[in-house]
Coordinates of C-alpha atoms and ligand atoms in Angstrom, one line a residue:
M4 CA 17.4 1.5 27.1
A5 CA 16.0 -1.6 26.8
T6 CA 11.7 -2.3 27.2
D7 CA 10.0 -4.7 28.7
L8 CA 9.3 -6.3 25.6
Q9 CA 10.0 -10.5 26.2
I10 CA 11.3 -11.5 22.4
T11 CA 13.1 -14.3 22.0
I12 CA 15.1 -14.3 18.8
R13 CA 15.1 -17.0 16.6
K14 CA 17.3 -17.9 13.9
I15 CA 16.0 -18.2 9.9
A16 CA 16.8 -18.9 7.2
S17 CA 16.3 -18.4 3.3
L18 CA 15.2 -21.1 1.5
N19 CA 14.2 -22.4 -2.0
P20 CA 10.9 -23.1 -1.3
A21 CA 10.5 -25.3 -4.4
T22 CA 13.8 -27.4 -2.9
G23 CA 13.5 -26.7 0.4
T24 CA 17.7 -25.9 -0.3
I25 CA 18.7 -23.5 2.6
L26 CA 20.1 -20.3 0.0
R27 CA 21.4 -18.7 3.8
E28 CA 21.1 -18.5 7.2
F29 CA 20.8 -15.4 9.7
A30 CA 20.5 -14.7 12.8
G31 CA 17.5 -12.7 13.9
A32 CA 18.0 -8.9 14.9
G33 CA 17.4 -8.6 19.2
E34 CA 16.4 -5.9 20.5
D35 CA 19.6 -3.6 20.7
E36 CA 20.9 -4.3 17.8
V37 CA 17.3 -3.0 16.0
R38 CA 17.8 0.1 18.5
A39 CA 21.7 1.0 17.5
A40 CA 20.1 0.6 14.3
A41 CA 17.4 3.3 14.7
A42 CA 19.8 5.7 16.6
R43 CA 22.6 5.5 14.4
A44 CA 19.6 6.0 11.6
R45 CA 18.9 9.4 13.4
A46 CA 22.2 10.5 13.7
A47 CA 22.6 10.5 10.1
Q48 CA 19.2 11.8 8.5
P49 CA 19.7 15.7 9.0
A50 CA 22.9 15.2 6.7
W51 CA 20.8 13.4 4.1
A52 CA 17.8 16.0 4.3
D53 CA 20.6 18.9 4.2
L54 CA 21.4 17.5 1.0
G55 CA 19.2 18.4 -1.3
L56 CA 16.3 17.2 -2.9
R57 CA 18.1 17.6 -6.3
K58 CA 21.4 15.6 -4.8
R59 CA 18.8 13.2 -3.5
L60 CA 17.3 12.3 -7.0
A61 CA 20.6 12.2 -8.9
V62 CA 21.5 9.2 -6.2
L63 CA 18.0 7.6 -7.0
R64 CA 18.5 7.9 -11.4
E65 CA 21.9 5.8 -10.3
F66 CA 19.7 3.3 -8.5
Q67 CA 18.1 2.8 -11.5
R68 CA 20.3 2.7 -13.9
R69 CA 22.5 0.3 -11.3
L70 CA 19.0 -1.6 -11.1
H71 CA 18.0 -1.7 -14.9
E72 CA 22.1 -2.9 -15.9
R73 CA 21.6 -6.0 -13.1
K74 CA 17.8 -6.7 -13.6
S75 CA 18.5 -10.1 -14.9
E76 CA 20.3 -11.2 -11.8
I77 CA 18.2 -9.9 -9.6
A78 CA 15.1 -10.8 -11.0
D79 CA 17.4 -14.6 -10.6
A80 CA 18.0 -13.5 -7.1
I81 CA 14.4 -13.4 -6.5
T82 CA 12.5 -16.4 -8.1
R83 CA 15.0 -18.0 -6.0
E84 CA 14.0 -17.1 -2.8
A85 CA 10.1 -16.7 -3.4
G86 CA 9.4 -19.1 -6.0
K87 CA 7.7 -17.2 -8.7
P88 CA 8.0 -17.9 -12.2
R89 CA 11.4 -15.1 -13.5
A90 CA 8.6 -13.6 -16.1
E91 CA 6.9 -11.9 -13.2
A92 CA 10.2 -11.7 -11.4
L93 CA 10.9 -9.0 -14.0
V94 CA 7.7 -7.7 -14.2
T95 CA 6.0 -7.8 -10.9
E96 CA 9.2 -6.8 -9.0
V97 CA 12.0 -5.1 -11.2
L98 CA 9.9 -3.4 -13.6
V99 CA 7.6 -1.8 -11.3
V100 CA 10.8 -0.3 -9.1
L101 CA 12.5 0.9 -12.1
D102 CA 9.5 2.5 -12.9
A103 CA 8.9 3.9 -9.3
A104 CA 12.2 5.3 -9.4
R105 CA 11.2 7.4 -12.6
Y106 CA 7.9 8.4 -11.1
L107 CA 10.2 10.0 -8.2
I108 CA 12.6 11.6 -10.3
D109 CA 9.3 13.3 -12.6
N110 CA 7.2 14.6 -10.3
A111 CA 9.3 14.7 -6.5
H112 CA 10.4 18.6 -6.7
R113 CA 6.7 19.4 -7.8
L114 CA 4.6 17.3 -5.3
L115 CA 7.5 18.2 -2.3
R116 CA 7.7 21.8 -2.4
D117 CA 6.5 24.4 -0.3
E118 CA 2.6 25.2 -1.9
P119 CA 0.6 28.4 -0.9
V120 CA -1.8 28.7 1.1
P121 CA -4.4 31.9 -0.2
H122 CA -6.4 33.0 3.0
G123 CA -10.5 33.4 1.8
N124 CA -11.6 34.5 5.7
L125 CA -11.6 38.6 5.1
A126 CA -9.7 38.6 8.7
T127 CA -6.7 36.4 7.9
K128 CA -6.6 37.4 4.0
L129 CA -3.5 39.6 4.9
K130 CA -1.2 37.1 5.8
R131 CA 0.5 34.8 3.7
G132 CA 0.8 30.7 4.7
R133 CA 2.6 27.9 3.0
L134 CA 2.6 24.3 3.4
V135 CA 5.7 22.9 4.5
R136 CA 6.9 19.3 4.0
E137 CA 9.6 18.2 6.4
P138 CA 10.7 14.6 6.4
Y139 CA 9.5 12.6 9.8
G140 CA 13.2 11.3 10.7
V141 CA 13.5 7.8 11.2
I142 CA 10.9 5.6 8.7
A143 CA 10.8 2.2 10.0
I144 CA 9.6 -0.3 7.0
I145 CA 8.2 -4.2 7.5
S146 CA 7.6 -5.8 4.8
P147 CA 6.3 -9.3 3.5
W148 CA 7.3 -12.3 1.4
N149 CA 4.8 -12.3 -0.8
Y150 CA 6.9 -9.1 -3.3
P151 CA 10.3 -9.4 -1.6
F152 CA 11.7 -6.4 -3.6
S153 CA 8.8 -4.1 -5.3
I154 CA 6.6 -3.6 -1.9
P155 CA 9.7 -2.7 0.1
A156 CA 11.7 -0.9 -2.5
T157 CA 9.1 1.5 -3.3
E158 CA 8.3 2.3 -0.4
T159 CA 11.9 2.7 0.8
L160 CA 12.3 5.3 -2.5
A161 CA 9.9 7.5 -1.5
A162 CA 10.6 7.8 2.4
L163 CA 14.8 8.1 1.1
V164 CA 13.7 11.1 -1.7
A165 CA 11.4 12.6 1.0
G166 CA 14.5 12.9 3.4
N167 CA 14.1 9.9 5.6
A168 CA 16.3 7.7 7.1
V169 CA 15.3 3.7 6.1
V170 CA 15.2 1.1 8.5
L171 CA 13.7 -2.5 6.5
K172 CA 12.3 -5.2 8.5
P173 CA 12.1 -7.6 5.6
S174 CA 9.6 -10.9 5.8
E175 CA 12.0 -13.6 7.3
F176 CA 11.4 -15.9 4.4
T177 CA 13.0 -12.8 1.7
S178 CA 15.1 -11.8 3.2
L179 CA 17.9 -11.8 0.4
A180 CA 15.8 -10.1 -1.6
A181 CA 16.0 -7.2 0.4
L182 CA 19.6 -7.4 0.8
E183 CA 20.1 -7.4 -3.6
L184 CA 18.2 -3.4 -2.7
R185 CA 20.6 -2.7 0.2
E186 CA 23.5 -3.2 -2.4
L187 CA 22.2 -1.5 -4.8
L188 CA 21.1 1.7 -2.5
H189 CA 24.0 1.4 -1.2
A190 CA 26.4 1.4 -4.1
A191 CA 24.3 4.1 -5.8
G192 CA 25.3 6.6 -3.0
V193 CA 22.9 6.1 0.1
P194 CA 25.1 6.7 3.1
E195 CA 24.7 3.0 5.0
D196 CA 22.8 4.4 8.3
I197 CA 20.3 6.1 6.0
F198 CA 19.1 2.0 4.2
Q199 CA 19.9 -0.4 6.4
I200 CA 18.5 -3.8 7.0
I201 CA 17.5 -5.3 10.2
V202 CA 16.4 -9.3 9.7
G203 CA 14.3 -11.1 11.6
D204 CA 10.8 -12.8 12.2
G205 CA 7.7 -11.3 13.8
A206 CA 9.9 -10.8 17.4
T207 CA 12.2 -9.0 15.1
G208 CA 9.6 -6.7 13.7
A209 CA 7.8 -6.3 17.1
A210 CA 11.3 -5.1 18.6
L211 CA 11.7 -2.5 15.5
V212 CA 7.6 -0.7 16.4
H213 CA 9.3 0.0 19.7
S214 CA 12.4 1.5 18.3
P215 CA 13.3 4.7 17.9
I216 CA 11.3 5.5 15.2
D217 CA 8.8 8.6 14.0
K218 CA 6.8 6.1 11.7
L219 CA 6.4 2.9 10.5
V220 CA 5.2 1.5 7.2
F221 CA 3.8 -2.0 7.7
T222 CA 2.4 -4.2 4.8
G223 CA 1.0 -7.9 5.9
S224 CA -1.3 -9.7 7.4
V225 CA -4.8 -8.1 9.4
A226 CA -3.5 -10.2 12.3
T227 CA 0.1 -8.9 12.3
G228 CA -1.8 -5.6 11.2
K229 CA -3.7 -5.2 14.1
R230 CA -1.2 -6.3 16.8
I231 CA 1.1 -3.7 15.3
A232 CA -1.5 -0.7 15.7
A233 CA -1.7 -2.0 19.4
A234 CA 1.7 -1.1 19.7
A235 CA 2.1 2.2 17.8
A236 CA -1.3 3.2 19.9
Q237 CA 0.7 3.4 23.1
R238 CA 3.1 6.1 21.3
L239 CA 0.9 7.0 19.4
L240 CA 3.4 6.1 16.2
P241 CA 1.8 6.9 13.1
V242 CA 1.6 3.7 11.1
V243 CA 0.7 3.3 7.5
L244 CA -1.1 -0.3 7.3
E245 CA -0.9 -2.2 3.9
L246 CA -3.3 -5.1 4.6
G247 CA -5.1 -8.4 3.6
G248 CA -7.6 -8.3 0.4
K249 CA -10.2 -11.2 -1.3
D250 CA -10.9 -9.4 -4.1
P251 CA -13.9 -9.8 -6.1
M252 CA -14.5 -10.1 -9.6
L253 CA -17.6 -9.1 -11.5
V254 CA -18.7 -10.0 -14.6
L255 CA -20.9 -8.6 -16.4
D256 CA -24.0 -9.9 -19.1
D257 CA -22.3 -8.0 -21.4
A258 CA -18.3 -8.4 -20.8
N259 CA -16.3 -10.6 -23.3
L260 CA -16.3 -13.7 -21.9
D261 CA -12.7 -14.5 -23.4
V262 CA -10.9 -11.6 -22.3
A263 CA -13.0 -12.0 -19.0
S264 CA -11.7 -16.1 -18.3
S265 CA -7.9 -14.7 -19.2
A266 CA -7.8 -12.4 -16.5
A267 CA -9.3 -14.4 -14.4
V268 CA -7.5 -16.8 -14.9
W269 CA -4.1 -14.5 -14.7
G270 CA -5.3 -13.1 -12.1
A271 CA -6.2 -16.2 -9.8
F272 CA -3.0 -17.2 -10.3
V273 CA -0.5 -15.2 -11.0
N274 CA 2.3 -15.6 -8.1
A275 CA 0.7 -18.9 -7.0
G276 CA -2.4 -16.9 -6.0
Q277 CA 0.4 -15.5 -3.3
A278 CA -0.9 -11.5 -4.5
C279 CA -3.1 -8.9 -1.8
L280 CA -4.4 -7.4 -5.3
S281 CA -5.1 -11.2 -6.6
V282 CA -8.9 -12.4 -7.8
E283 CA -10.0 -14.2 -4.9
R284 CA -13.2 -14.4 -5.6
C285 CA -15.6 -13.9 -8.6
Y286 CA -19.2 -13.2 -9.4
V287 CA -20.4 -14.0 -13.2
H288 CA -23.9 -12.6 -13.9
R289 CA -26.0 -16.4 -14.8
S290 CA -26.6 -15.5 -18.2
L291 CA -22.7 -16.3 -18.4
Y292 CA -21.8 -18.9 -15.9
E293 CA -21.6 -22.4 -17.3
K294 CA -19.6 -21.2 -20.5
F295 CA -17.1 -18.5 -18.3
V296 CA -16.4 -22.0 -16.2
A297 CA -15.7 -23.9 -18.8
A298 CA -13.8 -21.6 -20.5
C299 CA -11.3 -20.9 -17.2
V300 CA -10.8 -24.8 -16.3
E301 CA -10.0 -25.0 -19.9
K302 CA -7.4 -22.5 -19.9
T303 CA -6.2 -23.7 -16.0
K304 CA -5.6 -26.9 -17.1
K305 CA -3.0 -25.6 -19.8
L306 CA -0.9 -24.0 -17.3
R307 CA 2.2 -25.3 -16.5
V308 CA 3.0 -25.7 -12.9
G309 CA 6.7 -25.8 -12.3
H310 CA 10.2 -24.1 -10.7
G311 CA 10.2 -21.0 -11.3
E312 CA 13.9 -20.9 -13.0
D313 CA 12.0 -22.9 -16.4
R314 CA 11.5 -20.1 -18.6
D315 CA 7.9 -22.2 -19.0
T316 CA 6.6 -22.3 -15.6
D317 CA 3.1 -19.8 -15.3
V318 CA 2.4 -21.0 -11.9
G319 CA 5.2 -21.5 -9.1
P320 CA 4.9 -23.4 -5.7
L321 CA 3.5 -21.7 -2.4
I322 CA 6.0 -20.2 -0.2
H323 CA 5.5 -22.4 2.3
E324 CA 4.3 -25.8 3.6
R325 CA 1.6 -23.5 6.1
Q326 CA 0.5 -21.4 3.4
L327 CA -0.3 -24.6 1.6
Q328 CA -2.0 -26.1 4.6
L329 CA -4.4 -23.1 4.8
V330 CA -5.5 -23.2 1.3
E331 CA -6.3 -27.1 1.2
A332 CA -7.9 -26.0 4.4
H333 CA -9.8 -23.6 2.7
V334 CA -10.6 -26.3 -0.6
E335 CA -11.3 -28.8 1.5
D336 CA -14.3 -26.5 3.4
A337 CA -15.7 -25.3 0.5
K338 CA -16.1 -29.1 -1.0
A339 CA -17.6 -30.0 2.4
R340 CA -20.2 -27.3 1.8
G341 CA -20.9 -28.5 -1.7
A342 CA -18.8 -26.6 -4.0
R343 CA -17.7 -28.5 -6.8
V344 CA -13.9 -28.9 -7.9
L345 CA -13.5 -28.1 -11.6
T346 CA -9.5 -28.9 -12.1
G347 CA -7.3 -29.2 -9.2
G348 CA -7.7 -29.2 -5.9
T349 CA -4.3 -31.7 -4.7
R350 CA -1.0 -30.9 -3.8
I351 CA 1.7 -31.4 -6.8
P352 CA 4.7 -33.8 -4.2
E353 CA 6.2 -35.1 -7.5
L354 CA 7.2 -31.7 -8.9
G355 CA 8.7 -30.5 -5.1
R356 CA 7.5 -29.0 -2.4
N357 CA 5.4 -26.7 -1.9
F358 CA 3.4 -27.0 -5.6
Y359 CA -0.5 -26.9 -5.3
R360 CA -2.3 -27.3 -8.7
P361 CA -3.8 -24.3 -10.0
T362 CA -7.7 -24.7 -9.5
V363 CA -11.2 -23.2 -9.8
L364 CA -14.3 -23.9 -8.0
A365 CA -17.8 -23.8 -8.8
D366 CA -21.0 -23.3 -6.6
V367 CA -19.2 -21.9 -3.5
T368 CA -21.4 -19.7 -1.7
H369 CA -21.0 -17.1 1.5
Q370 CA -21.3 -19.7 4.0
M371 CA -17.5 -20.9 2.8
R372 CA -14.1 -19.9 4.2
I373 CA -13.0 -19.9 0.4
M374 CA -15.2 -16.8 -0.1
R375 CA -14.8 -15.1 3.7
E376 CA -11.1 -15.2 4.4
E377 CA -7.9 -14.2 3.1
T378 CA -6.9 -17.4 0.8
F379 CA -3.5 -16.8 -0.4
G380 CA -3.3 -19.6 -2.7
P381 CA -3.9 -20.8 -6.5
V382 CA -7.8 -21.6 -6.1
L383 CA -10.0 -19.7 -8.3
P384 CA -14.5 -19.8 -6.8
V385 CA -16.5 -18.2 -9.4
M386 CA -20.5 -18.1 -8.3
A387 CA -23.1 -16.7 -10.4
F388 CA -25.2 -13.4 -9.9
D389 CA -29.2 -12.4 -11.6
T390 CA -27.7 -8.5 -11.4
D391 CA -25.8 -5.3 -10.8
D392 CA -27.5 -4.7 -7.4
E393 CA -27.0 -8.1 -6.2
A394 CA -23.5 -8.5 -7.4
V395 CA -22.2 -5.0 -5.7
R396 CA -23.7 -6.8 -2.0
L397 CA -22.1 -9.6 -3.0
A398 CA -18.8 -7.7 -3.1
N399 CA -18.9 -5.0 -0.8
D400 CA -19.7 -8.4 1.7
S401 CA -16.4 -8.7 2.8
E402 CA -14.6 -7.0 5.8
Y403 CA -12.1 -6.3 3.2
G404 CA -11.5 -3.8 1.0
L405 CA -8.4 -3.9 -1.2
A406 CA -9.4 -4.1 -4.8
A407 CA -12.6 -5.1 -7.2
S408 CA -12.6 -5.2 -10.7
V409 CA -15.7 -5.4 -13.0
W410 CA -15.4 -6.6 -16.7
T411 CA -18.2 -5.1 -18.7
G412 CA -18.0 -3.9 -22.4
D413 CA -20.2 -0.4 -21.3
A414 CA -17.3 1.7 -19.6
A415 CA -19.9 3.9 -18.7
R416 CA -21.7 1.2 -16.4
G417 CA -18.7 -0.4 -15.1
Q418 CA -17.6 3.5 -13.4
R419 CA -21.4 3.4 -12.5
L420 CA -20.6 0.2 -10.4
A421 CA -17.2 0.9 -9.4
R422 CA -18.2 3.6 -6.8
C423 CA -20.2 1.2 -5.4
I424 CA -17.9 -1.1 -4.8
H425 CA -16.1 -0.2 -1.1
A426 CA -12.3 -0.9 -2.1
G427 CA -9.6 1.4 -2.6
T428 CA -9.2 0.3 -6.0
V429 CA -11.8 -0.5 -8.6
M430 CA -10.3 -1.2 -12.1
V431 CA -12.8 -1.8 -15.0
N432 CA -11.4 -4.3 -17.2
D433 CA -8.4 -5.1 -15.4
V434 CA -6.8 -6.8 -12.5
I435 CA -4.1 -6.2 -10.6
S436 CA -2.2 -4.4 -13.3
C437 CA -3.1 -0.6 -10.3
F438 CA 0.1 -1.8 -8.4
G439 CA 2.4 -1.0 -11.0
I440 CA 0.8 2.1 -12.4
S441 CA 3.3 4.6 -10.4
E442 CA 0.8 7.4 -10.5
A443 CA -2.3 5.8 -8.7
P444 CA -2.4 5.3 -5.1
H445 CA -2.0 1.4 -3.4
G446 CA -4.4 1.3 -0.3
G447 CA -7.1 -0.5 1.5
F448 CA -10.7 0.6 3.0
K449 CA -12.2 -1.5 6.0
A450 CA -9.9 -4.0 6.9
S451 CA -7.6 -4.3 4.1
G452 CA -5.3 -1.0 5.8
I453 CA -5.2 2.3 6.7
G454 CA -2.9 5.4 4.7
R455 CA -1.9 4.8 0.9
T456 CA 1.6 3.7 -0.8
H457 CA 3.0 5.0 -4.2
G458 CA 2.5 7.8 -5.9
R459 CA 1.4 11.5 -4.5
F460 CA -0.3 10.2 -1.7
G461 CA 2.3 7.2 -1.0
L462 CA 4.6 10.0 -1.2
E463 CA 2.6 12.4 1.5
E464 CA 2.5 9.5 4.0
M465 CA 6.6 10.1 4.0
V466 CA 6.4 13.9 5.5
R467 CA 5.2 15.8 8.5
L468 CA 3.1 18.6 6.8
K469 CA 3.9 22.0 8.7
Y470 CA 1.5 24.4 7.9
L471 CA 4.0 28.2 8.1
D472 CA 1.7 31.6 8.8
V473 CA 3.6 34.5 7.9
D474 CA 2.0 38.4 9.2
F475 CA 3.4 40.8 7.2
M476 CA 1.6 43.8 8.9
L477 CA 3.6 44.4 11.9
A478 CA 2.7 46.9 13.2
I479 CA -1.0 46.5 13.8
K480 CA -2.3 44.1 16.7
K481 CA -5.0 41.5 15.2
V482 CA -8.8 42.7 15.5
W483 CA -10.0 39.8 18.6
W484 CA -7.6 40.4 20.2
Y485 CA -8.3 41.5 24.0
G486 CA -10.8 44.8 24.3
Y487 CA -14.1 43.5 24.8
G488 CA -17.1 45.0 25.4
E489 CA -20.4 44.9 24.5
R490 CA -19.3 47.3 21.7
F491 CA -17.0 44.8 20.0
A492 CA -19.1 42.2 19.6
R493 CA -21.9 44.4 17.7
Q494 CA -19.4 45.1 16.0
M495 CA -18.2 41.3 14.9
E496 CA -21.6 40.8 14.9
G497 CA -21.3 43.2 12.0
F498 CA -18.3 41.8 9.9
L499 CA -20.0 38.1 10.5
D500 CA -23.0 39.8 8.4
F501 CA -21.0 41.3 6.3
Q502 CA -19.1 38.0 5.1
F503 CA -22.6 35.0 5.1
A504 CA -25.0 37.4 5.3
R505 CA -27.3 36.1 1.9
G506 CA -28.3 40.1 1.2
L507 CA -26.1 42.6 -0.6
G508 CA -28.1 44.9 1.7
D509 CA -27.7 43.0 5.1
R510 CA -24.0 42.5 4.0
L511 CA -23.4 46.3 3.4
R512 CA -24.9 47.3 6.8
G513 CA -22.7 44.3 8.3
A514 CA -19.8 46.4 6.8
L515 CA -20.9 49.7 7.8
R516 CA -21.5 48.1 11.5
A517 CA -18.0 46.3 11.4
A518 CA -16.0 49.3 10.4
G519 CA -15.7 50.9 14.0
V520 CA -13.5 47.7 15.2
I521 CA -9.9 49.1 13.7
R522 CA -10.7 51.8 15.6
R523 CA -11.0 50.6 19.5
K524 CA -9.3 50.7 21.8
Q525 CA -6.7 47.4 23.0
L526 CA -4.5 46.2 25.2
Ligands
NAD615 P1 2.8 -11.3 8.4 O1 2.1 -10.3 8.8 O2 2.4 -12.5 8.7 O3 4.2 -10.4 7.7 C1 4.4 -9.5 7.8 C2 5.8 -8.4 8.1 O4 5.7 -8.7 9.1 C3 6.7 -10.0 8.1 O5 8.3 -9.2 8.0 C4 6.4 -10.4 9.4 O6 8.0 -11.0 10.5 C5 6.8 -9.2 10.5 N1 6.1 -9.3 11.4 C6 5.4 -10.4 12.0 N2 4.7 -10.5 13.5 C7 5.0 -9.1 13.7 C8 4.9 -8.3 15.1 N3 4.3 -9.0 15.6 N4 5.3 -7.3 15.0 C9 6.1 -7.0 14.3 N5 5.8 -7.2 12.6 C10 5.7 -8.8 12.6 O7 2.3 -11.1 6.4 P2 2.8 -12.3 5.5 O8 2.5 -13.6 5.7 O9 4.2 -12.1 5.3 O10 2.3 -11.6 4.0 C11 0.8 -11.7 3.3 C12 0.1 -10.8 3.5 O11 0.3 -10.0 3.4 C13 -1.5 -11.1 2.9 O12 -2.5 -10.9 3.8 C14 -1.1 -10.5 2.1 O13 -2.5 -9.6 1.7 C15 -0.9 -9.1 2.7 N6 -0.3 -8.0 1.9 C16 -0.6 -6.9 1.5 C17 -0.4 -6.1 0.7 C18 -1.0 -4.5 0.7 O14 -0.4 -3.6 0.1 N7 -2.0 -4.2 0.9 C19 0.9 -6.4 -0.4 C20 1.3 -7.5 0.2 C21 0.9 -8.4 0.8

C-alpha cells in the first residue's frame, strides 16, 4: 500500500572525505523497497523471538568473535569512509561494539527475564503480578555518519538480543560501514530478513518512518529529530531520539590545569570535533583562565592534522563541505563579535578536501553562535567565570542537554555541581568516555533527545513491558464488585482507615468496620 509521501529518491555515494574519491555508489531505496523490507522483517521476526535468548546470545558471541578477528579491516573501512584517525576507529567504534556485545552477553538474561511485582495494597495482596518483556517486532534504526559503526551497531545488538527484527537506514555518507555490520551479523547467524539495511538519504529515512515498523530509534540532528517526531506522532509510533549537543566543560579553580587542558583539547578535537559529546563550550575559573588557554593553544599546535589512514594523524578531515561551511560561519560570527582566534581558524586546502585547522577561541560570549548552536567541528571556545554558581548558570544556558563535565580536585564538589547541571550525563574529571561505558545509559535532556540507548535502559527501550496479573482465588468474587449500598460504603471507609489511618486505634476500628464486607451479598 503506497502512502501519500512525496519522496524523490536520489543516487548516493560513499566518498573518502579527505580525497573525494568515490568508494561506491548506490541507488537510494524507494518507498516500495522500504515497505517490502519492513514486511519481510515482520514475517521473519516471530521465529527469531521463538529461538530464545540463549540461542540469540550464542549468535551474538559469534558476532563478537568475528568482529574481534576482523578488527583491523573494519577500522580501515571506517577510516576510509569517515576520515577519522585509525586509532579512533579502533577505540571509539570497534572497541565500543565489542564491549556492548560483552555487556549483553553478561547481562541480557538478568535484564530480560520476568520480574515479580509484589502487591502492597491489602485488597490485591493475594494476586500475583509479573513484568514480562516482549520484543516490539520490527525496530527501525536511522543513524548518522559521525560514528557510522558504533552507533547503529550498539542499537542493533540490543534490539536483536531482545528478539526484534531490525531495518537500519545508515547515513547516506557512510553506507559502507553499515554494510560491514550486516556482513558480520549475517555471517554470525542472524537471518537475512532479521537484519536488513536500506541505503538512501533523508527521503529513504522518511519512507522508513512511514513504513510498518513498531518502533524507531533515531540518532541525528535536532532539526531532523523534530521532523521525525512530528511524523511519528501521526501514528503514535514510539521513538527514541538521540539528538545534538552543546556540551559544556567546567574547569573549577582547584582543577589540575595540565590534565584539564589535555582533556579540553582531546574532547574538542577527537573525530575532528564531530562527536555529539564533543566539548563544544569550555568555561574556566578566571584564576586559571590565561594559563589554561595558553596550555590549550600549545597542545593544539602540536596536533598532527592529516589523512586518517596515516598512523601519525591526530585529527582528520570533516565529513563534507557543508560541515566545513558551518564551522567557518560559527568562527567568523565569533570573530565579528569580538572573539580572539588564538590558533587555527582557517582551512588547510594543501592537505585535501574538508580539512580545518584545530581552533582555539578566547573572549567568547553567549551572544555568539559558537556558544549557542552545535558547531560539530574542531573548535574550542573558552570563556572565564568567577563563581561555581555562575559556571552552572552558563552551562545550563542552552537548549541542549546531552552531556557535560566538571573538572576539580575535589570530587565531592564536582558531584555537587554535576547534580545542578541539566544534562543526561555529567562526568567529573573526564569527557566523552561515557559513550564507551556499556553499562551507562546514553541520552539527553531538553532538545538533546528522548529516551536512552546503551546499558539497561537502552535494552529496556527495545521491549514492550507487559504486566501479567494472576488471581489464584478462583472461587472468590472481588469485594469491590457490585453489591454497593450504604453498608458497603461504610465498610470501605473502614477498610481505608485500616490501611491508612495514622493511629493504631483508628486502624483497628477500621478493620472491625471493614470485616463484614466479606459476607455481604454480591451480584
Ligand atoms: P542528520 O539529522 O542530518 O541525519 C541523521 C540521519 O537521518 C541520516 O541517516 C539521514 O539520512 C536521516 N534523515 C534525514 N532527514 C530525514 C527525514 N526527514 N526522515 C528520516 N530520516 C532522515 O544528522 P547527521 O548530520 O547525520 O548527524 C549529525 C548530528 O547527529 C549532530 O547533530 C549530532 O550531535 C547528532 N548525533 C547525536 C548523537 C547522540 O547520541 N545524541 C550521536 C551522534 C550524532
